[in-house]
Short mmCIF file of C-alpha atoms in Angstrom, two decimals:
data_model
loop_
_atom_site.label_atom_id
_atom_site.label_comp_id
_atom_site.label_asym_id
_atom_site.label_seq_id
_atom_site.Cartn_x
_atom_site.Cartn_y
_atom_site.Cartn_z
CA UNK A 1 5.06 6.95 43.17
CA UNK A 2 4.22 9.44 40.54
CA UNK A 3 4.10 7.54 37.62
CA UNK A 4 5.49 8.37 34.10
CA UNK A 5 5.46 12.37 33.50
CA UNK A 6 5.02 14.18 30.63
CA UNK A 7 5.37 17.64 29.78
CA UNK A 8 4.11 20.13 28.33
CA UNK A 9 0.56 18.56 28.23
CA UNK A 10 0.07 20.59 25.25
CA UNK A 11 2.71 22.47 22.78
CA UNK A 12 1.59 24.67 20.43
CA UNK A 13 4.61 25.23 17.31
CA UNK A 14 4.53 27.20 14.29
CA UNK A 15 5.46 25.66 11.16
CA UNK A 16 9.61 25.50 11.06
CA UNK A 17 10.52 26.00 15.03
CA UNK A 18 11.62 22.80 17.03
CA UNK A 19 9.42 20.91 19.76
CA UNK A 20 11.32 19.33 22.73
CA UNK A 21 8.57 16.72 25.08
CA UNK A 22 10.36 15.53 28.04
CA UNK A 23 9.31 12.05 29.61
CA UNK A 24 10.24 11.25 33.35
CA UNK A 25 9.70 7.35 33.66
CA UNK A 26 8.58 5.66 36.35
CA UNK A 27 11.04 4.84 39.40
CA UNK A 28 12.63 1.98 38.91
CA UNK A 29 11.94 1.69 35.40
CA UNK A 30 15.09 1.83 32.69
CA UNK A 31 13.07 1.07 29.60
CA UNK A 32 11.85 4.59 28.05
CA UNK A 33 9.43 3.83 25.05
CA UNK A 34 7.98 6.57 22.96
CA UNK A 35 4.86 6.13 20.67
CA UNK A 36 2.83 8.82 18.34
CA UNK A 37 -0.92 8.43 18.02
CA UNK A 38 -3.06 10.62 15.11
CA UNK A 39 -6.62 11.29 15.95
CA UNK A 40 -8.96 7.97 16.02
CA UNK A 41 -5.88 5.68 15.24
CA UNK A 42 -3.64 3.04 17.38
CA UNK A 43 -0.13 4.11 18.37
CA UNK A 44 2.90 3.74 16.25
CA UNK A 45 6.27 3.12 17.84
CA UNK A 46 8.88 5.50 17.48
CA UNK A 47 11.90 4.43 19.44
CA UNK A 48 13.38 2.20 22.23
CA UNK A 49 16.27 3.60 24.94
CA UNK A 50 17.73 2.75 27.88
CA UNK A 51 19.53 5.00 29.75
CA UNK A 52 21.78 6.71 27.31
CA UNK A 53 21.28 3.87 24.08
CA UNK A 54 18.57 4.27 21.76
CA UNK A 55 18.08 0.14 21.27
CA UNK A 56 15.46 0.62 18.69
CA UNK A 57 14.63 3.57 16.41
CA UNK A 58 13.15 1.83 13.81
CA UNK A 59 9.89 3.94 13.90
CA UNK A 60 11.71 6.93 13.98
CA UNK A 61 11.12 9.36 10.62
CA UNK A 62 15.08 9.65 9.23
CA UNK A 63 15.16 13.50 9.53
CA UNK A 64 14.05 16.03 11.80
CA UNK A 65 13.13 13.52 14.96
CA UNK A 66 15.79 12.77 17.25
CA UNK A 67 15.53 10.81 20.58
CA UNK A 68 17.66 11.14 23.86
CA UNK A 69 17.76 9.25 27.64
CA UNK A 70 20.84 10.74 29.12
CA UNK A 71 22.46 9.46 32.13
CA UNK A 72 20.52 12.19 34.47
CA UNK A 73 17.37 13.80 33.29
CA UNK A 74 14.40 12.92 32.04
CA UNK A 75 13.83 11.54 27.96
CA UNK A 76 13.60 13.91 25.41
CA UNK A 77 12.01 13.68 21.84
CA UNK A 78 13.13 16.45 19.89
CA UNK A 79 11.19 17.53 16.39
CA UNK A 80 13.29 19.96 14.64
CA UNK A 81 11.67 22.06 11.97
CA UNK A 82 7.77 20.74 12.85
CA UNK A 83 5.33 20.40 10.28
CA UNK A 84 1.50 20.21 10.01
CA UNK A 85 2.02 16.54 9.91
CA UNK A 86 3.69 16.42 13.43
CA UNK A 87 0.37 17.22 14.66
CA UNK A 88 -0.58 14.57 17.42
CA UNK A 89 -0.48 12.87 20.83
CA UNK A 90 2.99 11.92 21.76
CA UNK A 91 2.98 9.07 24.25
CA UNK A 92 6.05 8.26 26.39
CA UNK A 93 5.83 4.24 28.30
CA UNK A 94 8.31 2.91 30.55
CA UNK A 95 8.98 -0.40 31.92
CA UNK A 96 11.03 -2.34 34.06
CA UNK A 97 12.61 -4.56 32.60
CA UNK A 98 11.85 -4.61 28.73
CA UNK A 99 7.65 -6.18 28.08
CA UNK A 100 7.38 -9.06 30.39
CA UNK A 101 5.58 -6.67 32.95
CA UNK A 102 3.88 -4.24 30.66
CA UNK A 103 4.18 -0.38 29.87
CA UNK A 104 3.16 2.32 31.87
CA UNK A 105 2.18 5.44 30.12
CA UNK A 106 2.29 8.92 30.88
CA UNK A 107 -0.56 11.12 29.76
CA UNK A 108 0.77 12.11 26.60
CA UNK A 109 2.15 15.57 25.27
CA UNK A 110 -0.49 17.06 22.58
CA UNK A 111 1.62 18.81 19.73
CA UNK A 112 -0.71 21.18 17.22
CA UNK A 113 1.64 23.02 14.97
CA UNK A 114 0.11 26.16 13.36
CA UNK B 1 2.91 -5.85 9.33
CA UNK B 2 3.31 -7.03 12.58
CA UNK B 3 0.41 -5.27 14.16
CA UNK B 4 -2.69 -6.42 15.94
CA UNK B 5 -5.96 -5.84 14.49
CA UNK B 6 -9.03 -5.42 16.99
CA UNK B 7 -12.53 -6.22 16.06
CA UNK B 8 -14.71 -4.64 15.82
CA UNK B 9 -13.91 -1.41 15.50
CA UNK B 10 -16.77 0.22 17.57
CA UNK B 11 -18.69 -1.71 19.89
CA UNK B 12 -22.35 -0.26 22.20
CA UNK B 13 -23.80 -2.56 24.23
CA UNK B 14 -26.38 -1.51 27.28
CA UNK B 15 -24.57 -1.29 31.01
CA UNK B 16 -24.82 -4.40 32.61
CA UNK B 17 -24.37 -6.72 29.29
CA UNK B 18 -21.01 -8.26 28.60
CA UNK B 19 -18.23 -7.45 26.31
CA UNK B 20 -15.92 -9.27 23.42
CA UNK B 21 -13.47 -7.82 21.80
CA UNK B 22 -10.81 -9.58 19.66
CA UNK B 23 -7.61 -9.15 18.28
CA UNK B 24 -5.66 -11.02 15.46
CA UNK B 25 -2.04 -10.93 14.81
CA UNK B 26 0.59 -12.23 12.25
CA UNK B 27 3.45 -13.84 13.89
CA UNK B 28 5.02 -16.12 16.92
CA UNK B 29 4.80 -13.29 20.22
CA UNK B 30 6.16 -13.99 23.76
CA UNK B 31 3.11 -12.13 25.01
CA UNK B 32 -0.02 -10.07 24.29
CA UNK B 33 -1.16 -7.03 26.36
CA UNK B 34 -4.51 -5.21 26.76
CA UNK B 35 -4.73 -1.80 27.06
CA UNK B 36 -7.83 0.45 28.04
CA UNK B 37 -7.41 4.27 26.94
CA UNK B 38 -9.75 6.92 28.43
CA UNK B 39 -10.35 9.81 25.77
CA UNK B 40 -7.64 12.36 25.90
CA UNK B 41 -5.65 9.96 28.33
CA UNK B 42 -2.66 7.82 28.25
CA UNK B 43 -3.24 3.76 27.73
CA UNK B 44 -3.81 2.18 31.05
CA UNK B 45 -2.28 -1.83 31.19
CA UNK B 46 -5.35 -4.42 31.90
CA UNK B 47 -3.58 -7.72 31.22
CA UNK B 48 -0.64 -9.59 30.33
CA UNK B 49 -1.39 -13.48 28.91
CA UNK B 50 2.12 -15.45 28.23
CA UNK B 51 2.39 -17.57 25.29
CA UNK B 52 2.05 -20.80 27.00
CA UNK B 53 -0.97 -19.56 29.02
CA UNK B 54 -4.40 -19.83 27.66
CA UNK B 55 -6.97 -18.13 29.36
CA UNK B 56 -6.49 -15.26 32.35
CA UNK B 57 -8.35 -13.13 34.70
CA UNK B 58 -8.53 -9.92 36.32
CA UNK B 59 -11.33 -8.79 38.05
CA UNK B 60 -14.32 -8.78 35.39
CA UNK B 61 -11.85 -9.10 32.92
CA UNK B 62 -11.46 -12.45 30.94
CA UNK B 63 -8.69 -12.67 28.58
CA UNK B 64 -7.90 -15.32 26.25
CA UNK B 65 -5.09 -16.47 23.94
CA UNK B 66 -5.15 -18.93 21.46
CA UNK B 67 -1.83 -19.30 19.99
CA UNK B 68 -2.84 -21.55 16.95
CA UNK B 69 -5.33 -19.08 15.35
CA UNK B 70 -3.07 -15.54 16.46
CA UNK B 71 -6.28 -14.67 18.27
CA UNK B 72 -6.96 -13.23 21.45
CA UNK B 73 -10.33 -12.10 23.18
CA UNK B 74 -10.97 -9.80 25.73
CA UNK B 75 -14.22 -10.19 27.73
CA UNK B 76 -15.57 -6.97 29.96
CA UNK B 77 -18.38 -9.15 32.41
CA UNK B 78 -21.26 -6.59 33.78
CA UNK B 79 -20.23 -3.60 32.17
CA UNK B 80 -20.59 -0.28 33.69
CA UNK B 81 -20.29 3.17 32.17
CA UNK B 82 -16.92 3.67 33.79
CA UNK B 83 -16.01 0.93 31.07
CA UNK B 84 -16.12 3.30 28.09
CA UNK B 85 -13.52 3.50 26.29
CA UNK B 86 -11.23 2.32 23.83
CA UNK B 87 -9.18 -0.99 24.38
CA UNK B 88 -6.03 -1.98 22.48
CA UNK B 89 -4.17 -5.30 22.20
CA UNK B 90 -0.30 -5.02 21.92
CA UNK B 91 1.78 -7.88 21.08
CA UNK B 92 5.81 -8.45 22.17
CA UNK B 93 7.13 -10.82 19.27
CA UNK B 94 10.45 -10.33 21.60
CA UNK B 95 12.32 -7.34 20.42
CA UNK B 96 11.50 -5.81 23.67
CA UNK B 97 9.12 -3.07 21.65
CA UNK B 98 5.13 -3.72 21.98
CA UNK B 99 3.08 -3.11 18.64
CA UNK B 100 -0.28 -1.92 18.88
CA UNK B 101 -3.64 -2.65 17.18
CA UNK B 102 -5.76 0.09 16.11
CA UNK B 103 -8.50 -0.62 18.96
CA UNK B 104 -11.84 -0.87 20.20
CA UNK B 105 -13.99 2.22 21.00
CA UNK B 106 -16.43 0.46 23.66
CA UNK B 107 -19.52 2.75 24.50
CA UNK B 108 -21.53 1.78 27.64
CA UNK B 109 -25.20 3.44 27.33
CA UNK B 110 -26.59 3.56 30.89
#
């Protein structure tokens, strides 16, 4: 059982292209969370899907972010025209069956834009 | 907010001592989760305490809820250097979506 993957493990953008991190949840698991962590700080939720719904983008920034979990394939969290700001560890969970068995996590994709 | 607050913020104690952290929160949750992250890592899941449960254990982990205060502690019993790291409580208030304190960074000194 391989767990959640993540890739890249690191992405290095310049300043205007578009960053794509792809999240494979676990097997078995339907619930695709994605969370953003700065340096030395907690993570902050970004969205909620299930296989092809977002359920919950509330923590989603209105432009430039967009979030998919299509029907075959793994998650993707797209950043379209990255900034400095967009620097930081992007964290992808899943879980069975919403948070009465807790998240696993995948080991994050690190995004430094230049 | 919603969001968990740990205390403290940085904790050292000598291997072998115990552990306490704690972690507030705001409103009615179905459950609260405990995290451990390794630097550089993902968040590993320690524990998951119910709402109607008041104390659980895993291990040398001792986690406890008290519902009337929005408090939770996590205790870490004969630490070891392996232990470093930084733990994070996360609380379901049943939107499915877990919201995360901003942690504990636990140092073991052998």
């Amino acid at each position: 059982n391989a767990g959640v993957m993540q890739n890249p493990r690191h992405l290095v953008r310049r300043r205007g292209q578009e960053a794509r991190l792809r999240c494979s949840p676990m097997k078995g698991h339907s619930h695709v969370y994605w969370y953003r962590q700065l340096p030395e700080e907690g993570l902050k939720f970004m969205v909620y899907l299930q296989k092809e719904n977002i359920i919950d983008e509330s923590g989603m920034p209105k432009e430039r972010f967009s979030a998919e979990f299509p029907k075959e394939g793994p998650s993707i969290l797209r950043i379209q025209q990255v900034v400095r700001g967009d620097s930081a560890a992007y964290f992808c969970a899943s879980s069975r069956s919403g948070t009465n068995y807790g998240y696993t996590f995948g080991s994050g994709t690190r995004l430094t834009v230049v | 907010s919603q969001q968990g607050e740990e205390d403290p913020q940085a904790l050292s104690i000598q291997e072998g001592e115990n552990a306490t952290m704690n972690c507030s929160y705001k409103t009615s949750i179905n459950n609260l989760q405990w995290y451990r992250q390794n630097s550089g890592r993902g968040l590993v899941h320690l524990i998951l305490i119910r709402s109607n449960e008041r104390e659980k254990h895993s291990g040398r982990l001792r986690v406890t809820l008290d519902t009337s205060k929005k408090s939770s502690s996590l205790l870490i019993t004969a630490s070891r250097a392996a232990d470093t790291a930084s733990y994070f409580c996360a609380t379901n208030f049943g939107n499915e979506k877990l919201t995360f304190g901003t942690g504990t960074r636990l140092t073991i000194i052998p």
